[in-house]
PDB file of C-alpha atoms in Angstrom:
ATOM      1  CA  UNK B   1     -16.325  14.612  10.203  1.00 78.00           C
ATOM      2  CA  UNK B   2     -18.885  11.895   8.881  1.00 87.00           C
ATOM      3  CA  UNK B   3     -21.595   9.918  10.416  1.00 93.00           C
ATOM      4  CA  UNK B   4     -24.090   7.891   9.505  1.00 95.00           C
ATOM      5  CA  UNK B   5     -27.299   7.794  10.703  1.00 96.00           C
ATOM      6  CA  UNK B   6     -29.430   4.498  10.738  1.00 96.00           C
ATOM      7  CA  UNK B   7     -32.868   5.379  12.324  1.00 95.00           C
ATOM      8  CA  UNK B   8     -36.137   4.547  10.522  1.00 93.00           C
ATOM      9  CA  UNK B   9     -38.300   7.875  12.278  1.00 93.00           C
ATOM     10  CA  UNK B  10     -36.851  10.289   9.862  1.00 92.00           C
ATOM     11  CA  UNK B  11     -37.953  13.102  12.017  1.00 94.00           C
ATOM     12  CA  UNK B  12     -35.566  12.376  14.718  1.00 94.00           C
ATOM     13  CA  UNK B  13     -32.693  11.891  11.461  1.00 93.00           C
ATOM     14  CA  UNK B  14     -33.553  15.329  10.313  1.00 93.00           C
ATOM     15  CA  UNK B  15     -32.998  16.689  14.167  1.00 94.00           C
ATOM     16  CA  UNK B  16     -29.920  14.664  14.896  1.00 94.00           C
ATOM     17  CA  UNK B  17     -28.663  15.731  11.410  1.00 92.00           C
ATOM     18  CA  UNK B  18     -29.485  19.703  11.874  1.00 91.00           C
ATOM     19  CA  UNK B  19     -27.646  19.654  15.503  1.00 91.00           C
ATOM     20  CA  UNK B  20     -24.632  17.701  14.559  1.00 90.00           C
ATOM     21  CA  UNK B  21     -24.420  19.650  11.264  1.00 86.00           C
ATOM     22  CA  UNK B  22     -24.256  23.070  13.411  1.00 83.00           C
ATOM     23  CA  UNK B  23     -20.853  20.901  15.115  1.00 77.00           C
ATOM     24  CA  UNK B  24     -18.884  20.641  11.640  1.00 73.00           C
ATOM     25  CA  UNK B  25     -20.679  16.769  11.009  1.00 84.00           C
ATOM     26  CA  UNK B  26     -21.423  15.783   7.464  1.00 85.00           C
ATOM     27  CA  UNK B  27     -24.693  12.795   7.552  1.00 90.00           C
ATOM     28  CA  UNK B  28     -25.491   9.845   5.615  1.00 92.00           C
ATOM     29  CA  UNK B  29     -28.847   8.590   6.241  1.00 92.00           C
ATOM     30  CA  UNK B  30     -30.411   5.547   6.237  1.00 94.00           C
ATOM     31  CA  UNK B  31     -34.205   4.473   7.179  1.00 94.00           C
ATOM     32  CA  UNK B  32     -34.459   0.587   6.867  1.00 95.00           C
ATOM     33  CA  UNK B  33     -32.326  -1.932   7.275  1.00 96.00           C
ATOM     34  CA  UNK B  34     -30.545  -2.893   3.523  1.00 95.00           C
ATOM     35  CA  UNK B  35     -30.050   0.820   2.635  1.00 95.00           C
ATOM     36  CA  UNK B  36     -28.046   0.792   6.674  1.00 95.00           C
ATOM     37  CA  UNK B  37     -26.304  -2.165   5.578  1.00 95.00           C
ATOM     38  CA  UNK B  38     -25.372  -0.960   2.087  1.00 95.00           C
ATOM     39  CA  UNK B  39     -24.192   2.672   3.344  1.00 94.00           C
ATOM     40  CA  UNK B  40     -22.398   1.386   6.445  1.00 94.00           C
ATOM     41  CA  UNK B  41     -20.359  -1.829   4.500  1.00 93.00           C
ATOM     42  CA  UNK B  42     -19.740   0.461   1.184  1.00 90.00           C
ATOM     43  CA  UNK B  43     -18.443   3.853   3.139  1.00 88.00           C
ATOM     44  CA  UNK B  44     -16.116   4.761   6.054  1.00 86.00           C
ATOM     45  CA  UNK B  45     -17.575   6.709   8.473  1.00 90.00           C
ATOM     46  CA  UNK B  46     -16.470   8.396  11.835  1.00 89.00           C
ATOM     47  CA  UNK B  47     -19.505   7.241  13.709  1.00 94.00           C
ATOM     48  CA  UNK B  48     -22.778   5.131  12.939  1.00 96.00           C
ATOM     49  CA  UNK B  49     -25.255   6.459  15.275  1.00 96.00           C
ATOM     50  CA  UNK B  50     -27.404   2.887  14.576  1.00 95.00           C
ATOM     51  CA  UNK B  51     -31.105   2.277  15.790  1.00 94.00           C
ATOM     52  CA  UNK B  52     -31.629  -1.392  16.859  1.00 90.00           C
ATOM     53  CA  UNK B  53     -35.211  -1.779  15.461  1.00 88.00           C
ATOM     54  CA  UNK B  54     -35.298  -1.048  11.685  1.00 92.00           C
ATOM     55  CA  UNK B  55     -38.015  -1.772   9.072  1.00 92.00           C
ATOM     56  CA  UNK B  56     -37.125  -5.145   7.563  1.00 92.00           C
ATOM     57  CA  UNK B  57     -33.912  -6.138  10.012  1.00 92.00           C
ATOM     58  CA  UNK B  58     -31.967  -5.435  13.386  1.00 92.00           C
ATOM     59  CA  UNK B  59     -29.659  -2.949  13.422  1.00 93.00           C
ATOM     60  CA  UNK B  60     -26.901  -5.478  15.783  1.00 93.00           C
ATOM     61  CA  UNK B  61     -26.692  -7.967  12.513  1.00 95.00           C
ATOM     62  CA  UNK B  62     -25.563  -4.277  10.792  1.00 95.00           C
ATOM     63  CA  UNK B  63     -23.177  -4.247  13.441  1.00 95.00           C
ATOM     64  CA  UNK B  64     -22.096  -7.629  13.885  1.00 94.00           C
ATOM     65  CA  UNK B  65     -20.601  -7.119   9.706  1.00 93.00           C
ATOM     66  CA  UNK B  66     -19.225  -4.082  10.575  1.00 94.00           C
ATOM     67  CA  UNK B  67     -17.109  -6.080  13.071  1.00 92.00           C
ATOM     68  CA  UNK B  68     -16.919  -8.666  10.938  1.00 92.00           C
ATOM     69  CA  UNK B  69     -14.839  -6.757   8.142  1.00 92.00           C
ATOM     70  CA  UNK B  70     -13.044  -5.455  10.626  1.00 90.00           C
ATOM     71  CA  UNK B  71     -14.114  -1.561   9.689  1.00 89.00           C
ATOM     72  CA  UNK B  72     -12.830   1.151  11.673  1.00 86.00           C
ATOM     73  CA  UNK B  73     -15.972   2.972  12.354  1.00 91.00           C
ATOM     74  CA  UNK B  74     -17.556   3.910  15.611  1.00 92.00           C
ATOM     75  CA  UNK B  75     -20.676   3.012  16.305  1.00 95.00           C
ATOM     76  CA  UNK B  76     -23.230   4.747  18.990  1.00 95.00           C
ATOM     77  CA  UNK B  77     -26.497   2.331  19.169  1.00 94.00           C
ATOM     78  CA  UNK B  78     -29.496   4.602  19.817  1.00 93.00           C
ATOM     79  CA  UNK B  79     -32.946   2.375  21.138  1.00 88.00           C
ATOM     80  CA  UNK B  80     -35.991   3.033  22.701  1.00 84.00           C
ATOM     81  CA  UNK B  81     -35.094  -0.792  24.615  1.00 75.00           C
ATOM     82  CA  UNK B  82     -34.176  -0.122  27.797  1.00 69.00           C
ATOM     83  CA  UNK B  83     -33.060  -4.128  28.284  1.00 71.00           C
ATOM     84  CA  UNK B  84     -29.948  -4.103  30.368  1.00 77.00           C
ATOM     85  CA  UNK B  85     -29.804  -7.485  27.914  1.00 79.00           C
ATOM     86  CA  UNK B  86     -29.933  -5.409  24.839  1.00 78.00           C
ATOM     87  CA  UNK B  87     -27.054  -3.494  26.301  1.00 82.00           C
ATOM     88  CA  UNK B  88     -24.733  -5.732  27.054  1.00 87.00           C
ATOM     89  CA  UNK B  89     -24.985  -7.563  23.780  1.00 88.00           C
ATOM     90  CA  UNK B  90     -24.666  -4.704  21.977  1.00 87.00           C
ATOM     91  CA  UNK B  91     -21.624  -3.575  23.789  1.00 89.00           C
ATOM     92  CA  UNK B  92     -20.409  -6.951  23.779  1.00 90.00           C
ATOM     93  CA  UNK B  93     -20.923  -6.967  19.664  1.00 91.00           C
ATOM     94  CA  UNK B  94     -18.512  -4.102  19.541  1.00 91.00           C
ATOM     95  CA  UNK B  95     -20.656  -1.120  20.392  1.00 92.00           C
ATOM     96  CA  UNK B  96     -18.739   1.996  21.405  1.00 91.00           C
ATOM     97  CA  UNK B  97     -21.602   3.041  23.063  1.00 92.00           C
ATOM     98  CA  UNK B  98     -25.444   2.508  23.929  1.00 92.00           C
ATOM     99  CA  UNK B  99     -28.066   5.605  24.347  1.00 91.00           C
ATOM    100  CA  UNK B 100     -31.299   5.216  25.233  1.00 90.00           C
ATOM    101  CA  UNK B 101     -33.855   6.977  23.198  1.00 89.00           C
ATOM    102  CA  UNK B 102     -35.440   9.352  24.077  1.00 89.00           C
ATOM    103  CA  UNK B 103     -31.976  12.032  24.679  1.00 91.00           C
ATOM    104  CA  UNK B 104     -31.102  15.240  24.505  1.00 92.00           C
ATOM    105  CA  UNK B 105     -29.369  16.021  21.282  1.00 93.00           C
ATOM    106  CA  UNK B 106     -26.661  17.919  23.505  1.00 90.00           C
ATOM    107  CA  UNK B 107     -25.927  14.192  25.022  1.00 92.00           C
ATOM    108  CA  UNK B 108     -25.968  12.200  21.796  1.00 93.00           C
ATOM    109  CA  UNK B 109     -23.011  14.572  19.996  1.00 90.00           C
ATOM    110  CA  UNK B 110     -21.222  14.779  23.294  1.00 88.00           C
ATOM    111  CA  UNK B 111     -20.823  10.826  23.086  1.00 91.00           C
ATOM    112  CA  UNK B 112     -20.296  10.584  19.428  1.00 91.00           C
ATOM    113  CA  UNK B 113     -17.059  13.430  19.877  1.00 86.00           C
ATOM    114  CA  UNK B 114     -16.120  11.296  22.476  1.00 86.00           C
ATOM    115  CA  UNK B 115     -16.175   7.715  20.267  1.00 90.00           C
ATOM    116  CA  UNK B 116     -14.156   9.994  17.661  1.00 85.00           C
ATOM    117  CA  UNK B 117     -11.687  11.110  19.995  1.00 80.00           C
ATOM    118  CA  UNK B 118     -10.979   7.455  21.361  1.00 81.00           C
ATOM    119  CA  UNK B 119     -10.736   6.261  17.993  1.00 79.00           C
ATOM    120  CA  UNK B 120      -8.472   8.746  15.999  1.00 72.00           C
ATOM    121  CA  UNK B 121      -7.186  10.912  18.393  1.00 75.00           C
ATOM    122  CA  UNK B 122      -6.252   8.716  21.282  1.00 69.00           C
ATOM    123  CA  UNK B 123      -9.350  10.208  23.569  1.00 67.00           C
ATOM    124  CA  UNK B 124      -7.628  14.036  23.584  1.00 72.00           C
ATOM    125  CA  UNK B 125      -9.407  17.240  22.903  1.00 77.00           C
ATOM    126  CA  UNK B 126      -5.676  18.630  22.576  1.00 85.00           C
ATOM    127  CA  UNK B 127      -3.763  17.549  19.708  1.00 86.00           C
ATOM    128  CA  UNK B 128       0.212  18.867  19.611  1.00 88.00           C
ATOM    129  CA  UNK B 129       1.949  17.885  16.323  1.00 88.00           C
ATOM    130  CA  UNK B 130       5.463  19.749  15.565  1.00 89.00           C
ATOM    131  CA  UNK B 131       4.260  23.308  15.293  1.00 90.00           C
ATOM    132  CA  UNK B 132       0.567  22.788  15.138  1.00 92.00           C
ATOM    133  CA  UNK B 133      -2.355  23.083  17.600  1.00 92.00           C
ATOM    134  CA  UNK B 134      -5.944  21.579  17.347  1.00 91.00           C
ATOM    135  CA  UNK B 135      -8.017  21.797  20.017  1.00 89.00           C
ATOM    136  CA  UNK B 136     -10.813  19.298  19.209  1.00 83.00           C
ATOM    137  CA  UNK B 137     -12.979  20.704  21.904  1.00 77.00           C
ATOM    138  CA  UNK B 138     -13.484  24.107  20.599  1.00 82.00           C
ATOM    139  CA  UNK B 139     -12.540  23.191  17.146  1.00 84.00           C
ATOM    140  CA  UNK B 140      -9.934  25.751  17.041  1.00 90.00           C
ATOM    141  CA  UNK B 141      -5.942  25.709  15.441  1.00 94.00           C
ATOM    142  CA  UNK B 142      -3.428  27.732  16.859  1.00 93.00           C
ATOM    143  CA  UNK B 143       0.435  27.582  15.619  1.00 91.00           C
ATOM    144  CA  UNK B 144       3.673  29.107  17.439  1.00 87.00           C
ATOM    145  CA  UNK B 145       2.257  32.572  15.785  1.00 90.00           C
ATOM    146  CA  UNK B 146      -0.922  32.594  17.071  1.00 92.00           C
ATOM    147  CA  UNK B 147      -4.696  31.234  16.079  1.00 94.00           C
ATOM    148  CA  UNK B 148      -5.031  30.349  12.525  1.00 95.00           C
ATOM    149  CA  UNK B 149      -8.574  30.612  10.918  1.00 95.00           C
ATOM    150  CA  UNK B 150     -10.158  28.358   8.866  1.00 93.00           C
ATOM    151  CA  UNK B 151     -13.453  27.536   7.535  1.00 91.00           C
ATOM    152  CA  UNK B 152     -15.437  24.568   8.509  1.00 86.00           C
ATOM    153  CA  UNK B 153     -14.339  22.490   5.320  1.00 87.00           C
ATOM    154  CA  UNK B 154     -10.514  23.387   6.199  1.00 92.00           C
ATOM    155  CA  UNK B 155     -11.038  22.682   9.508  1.00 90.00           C
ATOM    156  CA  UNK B 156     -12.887  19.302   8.621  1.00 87.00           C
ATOM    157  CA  UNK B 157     -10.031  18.649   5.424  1.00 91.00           C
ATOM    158  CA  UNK B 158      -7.318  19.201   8.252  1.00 92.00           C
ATOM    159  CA  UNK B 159      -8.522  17.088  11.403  1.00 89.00           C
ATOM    160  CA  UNK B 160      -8.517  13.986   7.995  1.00 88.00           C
ATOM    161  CA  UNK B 161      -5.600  14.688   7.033  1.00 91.00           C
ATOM    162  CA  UNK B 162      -4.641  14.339  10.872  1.00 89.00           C
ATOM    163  CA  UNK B 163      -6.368  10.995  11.563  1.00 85.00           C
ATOM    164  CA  UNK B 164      -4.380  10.347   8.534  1.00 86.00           C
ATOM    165  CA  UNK B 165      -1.039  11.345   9.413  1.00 87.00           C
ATOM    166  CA  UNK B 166       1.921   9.970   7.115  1.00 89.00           C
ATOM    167  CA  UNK B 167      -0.416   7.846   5.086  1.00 89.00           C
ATOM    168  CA  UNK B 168      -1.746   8.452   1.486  1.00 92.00           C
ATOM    169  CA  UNK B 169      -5.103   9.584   1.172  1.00 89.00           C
ATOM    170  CA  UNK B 170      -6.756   9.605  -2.434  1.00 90.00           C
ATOM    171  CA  UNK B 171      -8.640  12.602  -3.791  1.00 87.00           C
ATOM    172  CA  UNK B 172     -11.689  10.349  -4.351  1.00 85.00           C
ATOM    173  CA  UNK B 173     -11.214   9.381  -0.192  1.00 83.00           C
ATOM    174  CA  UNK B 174     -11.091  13.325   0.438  1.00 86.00           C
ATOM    175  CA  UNK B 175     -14.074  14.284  -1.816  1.00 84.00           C
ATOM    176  CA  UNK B 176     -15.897  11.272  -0.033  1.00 78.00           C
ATOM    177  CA  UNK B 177     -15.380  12.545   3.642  1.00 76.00           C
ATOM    178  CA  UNK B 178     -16.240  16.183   2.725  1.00 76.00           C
ATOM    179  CA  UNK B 179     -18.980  16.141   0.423  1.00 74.00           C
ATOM    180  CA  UNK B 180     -20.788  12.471   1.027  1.00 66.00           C
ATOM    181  CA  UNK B 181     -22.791  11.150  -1.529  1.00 58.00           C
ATOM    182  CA  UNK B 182     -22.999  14.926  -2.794  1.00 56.00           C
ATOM    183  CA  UNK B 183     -19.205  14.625  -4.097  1.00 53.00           C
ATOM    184  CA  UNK B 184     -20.660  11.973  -6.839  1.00 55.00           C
ATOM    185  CA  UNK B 185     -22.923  15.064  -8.408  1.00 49.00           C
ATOM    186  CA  UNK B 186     -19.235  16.670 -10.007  1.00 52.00           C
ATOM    187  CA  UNK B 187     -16.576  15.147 -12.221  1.00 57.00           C
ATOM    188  CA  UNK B 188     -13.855  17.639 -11.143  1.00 62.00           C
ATOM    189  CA  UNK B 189     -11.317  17.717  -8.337  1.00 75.00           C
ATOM    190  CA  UNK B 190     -11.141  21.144  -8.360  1.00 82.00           C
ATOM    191  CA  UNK B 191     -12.479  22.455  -5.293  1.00 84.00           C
ATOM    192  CA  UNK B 192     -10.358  19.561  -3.476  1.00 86.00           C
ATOM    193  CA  UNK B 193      -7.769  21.608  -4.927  1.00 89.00           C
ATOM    194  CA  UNK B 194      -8.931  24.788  -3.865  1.00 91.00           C
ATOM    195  CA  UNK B 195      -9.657  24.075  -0.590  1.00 92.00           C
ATOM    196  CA  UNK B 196      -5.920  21.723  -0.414  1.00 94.00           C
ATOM    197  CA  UNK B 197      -4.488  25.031  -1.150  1.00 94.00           C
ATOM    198  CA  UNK B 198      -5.772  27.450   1.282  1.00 95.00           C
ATOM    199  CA  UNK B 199      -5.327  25.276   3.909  1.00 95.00           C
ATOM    200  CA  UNK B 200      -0.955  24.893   3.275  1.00 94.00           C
ATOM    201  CA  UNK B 201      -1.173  28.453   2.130  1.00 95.00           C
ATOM    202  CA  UNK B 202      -2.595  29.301   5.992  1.00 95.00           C
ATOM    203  CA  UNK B 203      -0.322  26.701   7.783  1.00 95.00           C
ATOM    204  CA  UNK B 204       2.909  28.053   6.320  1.00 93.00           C
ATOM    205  CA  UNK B 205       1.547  31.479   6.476  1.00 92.00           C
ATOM    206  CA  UNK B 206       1.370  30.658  10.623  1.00 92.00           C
ATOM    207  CA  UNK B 207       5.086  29.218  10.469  1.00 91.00           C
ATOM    208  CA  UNK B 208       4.250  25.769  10.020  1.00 92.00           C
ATOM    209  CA  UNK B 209       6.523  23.524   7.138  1.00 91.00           C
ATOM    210  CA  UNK B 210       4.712  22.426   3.761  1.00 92.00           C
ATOM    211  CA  UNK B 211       3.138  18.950   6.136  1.00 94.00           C
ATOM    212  CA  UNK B 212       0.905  18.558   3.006  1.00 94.00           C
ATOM    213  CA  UNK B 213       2.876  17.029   0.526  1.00 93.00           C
ATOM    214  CA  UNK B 214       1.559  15.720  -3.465  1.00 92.00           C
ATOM    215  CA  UNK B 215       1.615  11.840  -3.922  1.00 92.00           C
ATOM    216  CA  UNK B 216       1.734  12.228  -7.746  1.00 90.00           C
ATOM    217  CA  UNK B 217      -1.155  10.405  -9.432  1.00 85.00           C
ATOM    218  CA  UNK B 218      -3.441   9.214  -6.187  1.00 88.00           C
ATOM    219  CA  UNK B 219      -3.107  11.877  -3.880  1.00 90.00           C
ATOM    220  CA  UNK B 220      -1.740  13.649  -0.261  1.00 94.00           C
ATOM    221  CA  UNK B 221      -0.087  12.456   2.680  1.00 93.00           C
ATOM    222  CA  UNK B 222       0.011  14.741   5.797  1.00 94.00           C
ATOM    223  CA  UNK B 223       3.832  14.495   6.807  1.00 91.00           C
ATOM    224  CA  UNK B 224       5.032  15.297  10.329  1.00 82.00           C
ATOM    225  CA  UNK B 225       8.740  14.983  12.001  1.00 64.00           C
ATOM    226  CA  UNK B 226       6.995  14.438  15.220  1.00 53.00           C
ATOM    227  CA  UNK B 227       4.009  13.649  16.596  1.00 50.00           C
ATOM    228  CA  UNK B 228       1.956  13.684  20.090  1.00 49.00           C
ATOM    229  CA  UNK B 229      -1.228  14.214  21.940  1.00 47.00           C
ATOM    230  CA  UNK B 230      -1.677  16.158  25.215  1.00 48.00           C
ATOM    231  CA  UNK B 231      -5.043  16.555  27.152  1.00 47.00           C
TER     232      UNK B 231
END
């Protein structure tokens, strides 16, 4: 999954980056205000984890265009303001959440699962669609034949096509949630491909049907017969 960070100490970046990155996270980062503004308007993310007090700007008029454009990502404001004032606006901006620095890293990815579980998955950890299993929890996948494996960019690749169910996704949307800004450094689609294929090969392989299908010319839709969400 995908989240931007917006926090001008880069030290506490790099920290929130290396735990979230040990959780299967991919980060953006941003330390001032227009490069926050540019990342979070021009990219969809699953979370913006977005400091209030940036070089050159507030992070809340960041927020209030995010709302404004109606984009779908979450966004976890982070502040060393402790204003019950500065709370309530921000919630009231369209904040999924407010954490007051400083926090245990433990805390901070506990609430940004959370914001991603409310906002794709319905707020389950246990996600039940025709023959498949994800638990979101313990990031495993488990079909009527048992656990299947898969690596972390499977794993990641799978819970987007999920958030994506019966709707196209483009390869250039795919490289863009994997890889980040790294997926601009290769001209090729091949290891979309690749990883595309392991990923049915290991589904069918645990009994599942052929849920990804080719949208000749712009890309994949994960099809399912049925669909729902138990806790």
């Amino acid at each position: 999954m995908k989240v931007l960070i917006i926090e001008d100490e880069q030290d506490l970046s790099k920290s929130i980056s290396s735990y979230l990155s040990q959780n299967n996270y991919l980060c953006d980062f941003a330390h001032d205000f227009p490069r926050g503004r540019e990342k979070a308007i021009s990219n969809t993310y699953d979370c913006i984890v977005l400091d209030i007090s940036l070089p050159n700007g507030n992070g809340l008029d960041i927020l209030k265009q995010i709302k404004k454009l109606n984009k779908p990502d979450g966004v976890l404001i982070i502040s060393a303001r402790i204003s019950l004032d500065d709370k309530v606006t921000g919630l009231e901006l369209g904040a999924d959440d407010y954490l007051t620095k400083p926090f245990h890293l433990a805390e901070l990815s506990s609430r940004i699962n959370a914001i991603v579980r409310r906002r794709s998955f319905e707020g389950n950890n246990m996600l039940v669609l025709d023959k498949l299993m994800v638990n979101i929890a313990d990031k495993s996948v488990r079909t009527e034949n048992g656990p299947v494996e898969l690596t972390r960019k499977e794993y990641e690749l799978l819970l987007y096509f999920i958030s994506n169910k019966n709707k196209v996704v483009t390869k250039e949307s795919i490289s863009d949630h994997l890889w980040g800004e790294e997926s601009n450094m290769t001209d090729t689609y091949d290891f979309i491909y690749a990883h595309i294929k392991n990923l049915r090969k290991k589904l069918v392989s645990g009994g599942c049907p052929e849920y990804i299908k080719v949208v000749y010319g712009i890309g994949y839709k994960f099809c399912v017969s049925e669909s729902k969400s138990a806790e």
